[in-house]
Amino acid sequence: GQVDLPLVGPLGGWQIAFLVAGGAGLVVPLLLALCREPARQRAVTSAPLQPALPWLKANAAVVGPIFLGYALMVIVNYALVLWVPAYFARVHGLAPGQTGLAIGLSLLVFGTAGMLAGGGISDALVRRGRPHGPILAVLFSIVLQLPLWIGAMLAPTAPLAIALIAASAFAICMNGGLQTVTVQA
């Protein structure tokens, strides 16, 4: 339904949600203005970028593919996840709410488990003397994702497709925390 607000006029439910969220965005800064930040014990400075540039240039053959690979991996995964709702509607006849619930729960449960597993695999590899364990764990997750996504898109039933997407969420999220670790290593 609609609600008729003074000075604004009739609004639908989704419009009211935007007003509430926007209103909170106006109130929170006012509340924060009333808070006093404690005195800092020491000055916080950021590291200058200039000393890192020669190192980046000298190691571009390693660092460049890592940055490019992660960027491409993220683009592909976001494209797939954004395309899935339309796929489920067209191929399996699911409503957006059904798809959202299935994908959301998959990411919540299996994505979280995948992130924890990726860190565990990486740590185990490093403990076994493989200092490039984070990179190996990320590569493993990428290799694991491909057949799961292909299987999900070719699955004859919605439950099987959802199960394969849940498994792919596990694989996708395995590398979530490892990207930063890889760059730092």
mmCIF file of N, CA and C in Angstrom, residues 25-81:
data_model
loop_
_atom_site.group_PDB
_atom_site.id
_atom_site.type_symbol
_atom_site.label_atom_id
_atom_site.label_comp_id
_atom_site.label_asym_id
_atom_site.label_seq_id
_atom_site.Cartn_x
_atom_site.Cartn_y
_atom_site.Cartn_z
ATOM 1 N N GLY A 25 20.751 8.496 8.191
ATOM 2 C CA GLY A 25 21.992 9.091 7.700
ATOM 3 C C GLY A 25 22.145 10.544 8.093
ATOM 4 N N LEU A 26 21.033 11.206 8.400
ATOM 5 C CA LEU A 26 21.093 12.592 8.875
ATOM 6 C C LEU A 26 21.232 12.665 10.390
ATOM 7 N N VAL A 27 20.646 11.709 11.096
ATOM 8 C CA VAL A 27 20.665 11.724 12.559
ATOM 9 C C VAL A 27 22.002 11.244 13.114
ATOM 10 N N VAL A 28 22.585 10.217 12.536
ATOM 11 C CA VAL A 28 23.822 9.637 13.060
ATOM 12 C C VAL A 28 24.962 10.655 13.122
ATOM 13 N N PRO A 29 25.193 11.472 12.083
ATOM 14 C CA PRO A 29 26.259 12.467 12.207
ATOM 15 C C PRO A 29 26.011 13.469 13.336
ATOM 16 N N LEU A 30 24.763 13.801 13.584
ATOM 17 C CA LEU A 30 24.462 14.707 14.693
ATOM 18 C C LEU A 30 24.802 14.049 16.030
ATOM 19 N N LEU A 31 24.484 12.774 16.161
ATOM 20 C CA LEU A 31 24.832 12.058 17.391
ATOM 21 C C LEU A 31 26.343 11.938 17.551
ATOM 22 N N LEU A 32 27.030 11.695 16.458
ATOM 23 C CA LEU A 32 28.486 11.593 16.520
ATOM 24 C C LEU A 32 29.129 12.934 16.882
ATOM 25 N N ALA A 33 28.498 14.023 16.494
ATOM 26 C CA ALA A 33 29.026 15.340 16.843
ATOM 27 C C ALA A 33 29.002 15.563 18.349
ATOM 28 N N LEU A 34 28.119 14.899 19.051
ATOM 29 C CA LEU A 34 28.046 15.022 20.511
ATOM 30 C C LEU A 34 29.124 14.211 21.221
ATOM 31 N N CYS A 35 29.708 13.249 20.526
ATOM 32 C CA CYS A 35 30.745 12.400 21.117
ATOM 33 C C CYS A 35 32.104 13.099 21.068
ATOM 34 N N ARG A 36 32.888 12.879 22.084
ATOM 35 C CA ARG A 36 34.242 13.433 22.127
ATOM 36 C C ARG A 36 35.233 12.300 21.940
ATOM 37 N N GLU A 37 36.122 12.470 21.021
ATOM 38 C CA GLU A 37 37.134 11.460 20.774
ATOM 39 C C GLU A 37 38.220 11.577 21.831
ATOM 40 N N PRO A 38 38.683 10.452 22.376
ATOM 41 C CA PRO A 38 39.751 10.532 23.383
ATOM 42 C C PRO A 38 41.047 11.039 22.750
ATOM 43 N N ALA A 39 41.874 11.651 23.583
ATOM 44 C CA ALA A 39 43.154 12.171 23.100
ATOM 45 C C ALA A 39 44.022 11.020 22.615
ATOM 46 N N ARG A 40 44.696 11.223 21.532
ATOM 47 C CA ARG A 40 45.570 10.188 20.974
ATOM 48 C C ARG A 40 46.878 10.157 21.753
ATOM 49 N N GLN A 41 47.401 8.957 21.915
ATOM 50 C CA GLN A 41 48.639 8.783 22.659
ATOM 51 C C GLN A 41 49.860 9.132 21.810
ATOM 52 N N ARG A 42 49.769 8.859 20.506
ATOM 53 C CA ARG A 42 50.869 9.175 19.612
ATOM 54 C C ARG A 42 50.294 9.497 18.241
ATOM 55 N N ALA A 43 51.070 10.175 17.486
ATOM 56 C CA ALA A 43 50.608 10.567 16.155
ATOM 57 C C ALA A 43 50.615 9.363 15.224
ATOM 58 N N VAL A 44 49.588 9.265 14.395
ATOM 59 C CA VAL A 44 49.500 8.200 13.410
ATOM 60 C C VAL A 44 49.851 8.789 12.056
ATOM 61 N N THR A 45 50.844 8.216 11.425
ATOM 62 C CA THR A 45 51.236 8.703 10.101
ATOM 63 C C THR A 45 51.153 7.556 9.109
ATOM 64 N N SER A 46 50.918 7.891 7.890
ATOM 65 C CA SER A 46 50.883 6.844 6.861
ATOM 66 C C SER A 46 52.255 6.762 6.206
ATOM 67 N N ALA A 47 52.549 5.583 5.720
ATOM 68 C CA ALA A 47 53.829 5.369 5.064
ATOM 69 C C ALA A 47 53.803 6.031 3.688
ATOM 70 N N PRO A 48 54.887 6.690 3.312
ATOM 71 C CA PRO A 48 54.917 7.305 1.989
ATOM 72 C C PRO A 48 54.999 6.230 0.903
ATOM 73 N N LEU A 49 54.407 6.507 -0.234
ATOM 74 C CA LEU A 49 54.387 5.557 -1.337
ATOM 75 C C LEU A 49 55.710 5.542 -2.098
ATOM 76 N N GLN A 50 56.410 6.643 -2.107
ATOM 77 C CA GLN A 50 57.626 6.786 -2.912
ATOM 78 C C GLN A 50 58.657 5.682 -2.682
ATOM 79 N N PRO A 51 58.975 5.284 -1.435
ATOM 80 C CA PRO A 51 59.966 4.210 -1.265
ATOM 81 C C PRO A 51 59.497 2.853 -1.802
ATOM 82 N N ALA A 52 58.191 2.645 -1.889
ATOM 83 C CA ALA A 52 57.682 1.360 -2.373
ATOM 84 C C ALA A 52 57.730 1.249 -3.889
ATOM 85 N N LEU A 53 57.761 2.346 -4.591
ATOM 86 C CA LEU A 53 57.717 2.316 -6.056
ATOM 87 C C LEU A 53 58.892 1.554 -6.681
ATOM 88 N N PRO A 54 60.139 1.752 -6.230
ATOM 89 C CA PRO A 54 61.225 0.955 -6.811
ATOM 90 C C PRO A 54 61.042 -0.549 -6.583
ATOM 91 N N TRP A 55 60.551 -0.921 -5.400
ATOM 92 C CA TRP A 55 60.317 -2.330 -5.122
ATOM 93 C C TRP A 55 59.233 -2.881 -6.045
ATOM 94 N N LEU A 56 58.122 -2.135 -6.211
ATOM 95 C CA LEU A 56 57.049 -2.569 -7.104
ATOM 96 C C LEU A 56 57.553 -2.728 -8.536
ATOM 97 N N LYS A 57 58.389 -1.781 -8.971
ATOM 98 C CA LYS A 57 58.930 -1.855 -10.329
ATOM 99 C C LYS A 57 59.842 -3.075 -10.477
ATOM 100 N N ALA A 58 60.687 -3.328 -9.484
ATOM 101 C CA ALA A 58 61.617 -4.456 -9.544
ATOM 102 C C ALA A 58 60.887 -5.803 -9.482
ATOM 103 N N ASN A 59 59.712 -5.826 -8.853
ATOM 104 C CA ASN A 59 58.958 -7.068 -8.692
ATOM 105 C C ASN A 59 57.676 -7.092 -9.515
ATOM 106 N N ALA A 60 57.614 -6.274 -10.545
ATOM 107 C CA ALA A 60 56.404 -6.162 -11.363
ATOM 108 C C ALA A 60 56.018 -7.486 -12.015
ATOM 109 N N ALA A 61 56.990 -8.322 -12.330
ATOM 110 C CA ALA A 61 56.680 -9.606 -12.976
ATOM 111 C C ALA A 61 55.901 -10.539 -12.052
ATOM 112 N N VAL A 62 56.010 -10.333 -10.744
ATOM 113 C CA VAL A 62 55.264 -11.149 -9.793
ATOM 114 C C VAL A 62 54.017 -10.411 -9.312
ATOM 115 N N VAL A 63 54.199 -9.156 -8.935
ATOM 116 C CA VAL A 63 53.102 -8.388 -8.350
ATOM 117 C C VAL A 63 52.019 -8.072 -9.389
ATOM 118 N N GLY A 64 52.417 -7.747 -10.608
ATOM 119 C CA GLY A 64 51.448 -7.399 -11.654
ATOM 120 C C GLY A 64 50.437 -8.502 -11.924
ATOM 121 N N PRO A 65 50.889 -9.738 -12.189
ATOM 122 C CA PRO A 65 49.921 -10.819 -12.415
ATOM 123 C C PRO A 65 49.029 -11.104 -11.200
ATOM 124 N N ILE A 66 49.575 -10.927 -10.003
ATOM 125 C CA ILE A 66 48.747 -11.144 -8.811
ATOM 126 C C ILE A 66 47.612 -10.127 -8.786
ATOM 127 N N PHE A 67 47.937 -8.847 -8.951
ATOM 128 C CA PHE A 67 46.892 -7.813 -8.938
ATOM 129 C C PHE A 67 45.912 -8.002 -10.085
ATOM 130 N N LEU A 68 46.415 -8.279 -11.271
ATOM 131 C CA LEU A 68 45.551 -8.470 -12.436
ATOM 132 C C LEU A 68 44.680 -9.711 -12.251
ATOM 133 N N GLY A 69 45.279 -10.788 -11.770
ATOM 134 C CA GLY A 69 44.522 -12.023 -11.555
ATOM 135 C C GLY A 69 43.399 -11.843 -10.551
ATOM 136 N N TYR A 70 43.693 -11.174 -9.433
ATOM 137 C CA TYR A 70 42.649 -10.950 -8.441
ATOM 138 C C TYR A 70 41.549 -10.054 -8.998
ATOM 139 N N ALA A 71 41.927 -9.022 -9.728
ATOM 140 C CA ALA A 71 40.917 -8.125 -10.306
ATOM 141 C C ALA A 71 40.012 -8.885 -11.267
ATOM 142 N N LEU A 72 40.585 -9.693 -12.135
ATOM 143 C CA LEU A 72 39.780 -10.462 -13.090
ATOM 144 C C LEU A 72 38.906 -11.496 -12.377
ATOM 145 N N MET A 73 39.454 -12.130 -11.352
ATOM 146 C CA MET A 73 38.691 -13.117 -10.601
ATOM 147 C C MET A 73 37.469 -12.475 -9.949
ATOM 148 N N VAL A 74 37.648 -11.315 -9.369
ATOM 149 C CA VAL A 74 36.537 -10.618 -8.724
ATOM 150 C C VAL A 74 35.490 -10.189 -9.753
ATOM 151 N N ILE A 75 35.926 -9.680 -10.897
ATOM 152 C CA ILE A 75 34.994 -9.265 -11.942
ATOM 153 C C ILE A 75 34.158 -10.447 -12.414
ATOM 154 N N VAL A 76 34.797 -11.571 -12.676
ATOM 155 C CA VAL A 76 34.079 -12.757 -13.153
ATOM 156 C C VAL A 76 33.092 -13.251 -12.098
ATOM 157 N N ASN A 77 33.536 -13.325 -10.846
ATOM 158 C CA ASN A 77 32.648 -13.823 -9.796
ATOM 159 C C ASN A 77 31.456 -12.899 -9.579
ATOM 160 N N TYR A 78 31.675 -11.582 -9.572
ATOM 161 C CA TYR A 78 30.544 -10.667 -9.425
ATOM 162 C C TYR A 78 29.597 -10.776 -10.609
ATOM 163 N N ALA A 79 30.132 -10.917 -11.805
ATOM 164 C CA ALA A 79 29.275 -11.053 -12.988
ATOM 165 C C ALA A 79 28.416 -12.308 -12.880
ATOM 166 N N LEU A 80 29.011 -13.413 -12.454
ATOM 167 C CA LEU A 80 28.243 -14.648 -12.313
ATOM 168 C C LEU A 80 27.162 -14.516 -11.248
ATOM 169 N N VAL A 81 27.521 -13.971 -10.092
ATOM 170 C CA VAL A 81 26.551 -13.836 -9.008
ATOM 171 C C VAL A 81 25.419 -12.878 -9.410
#
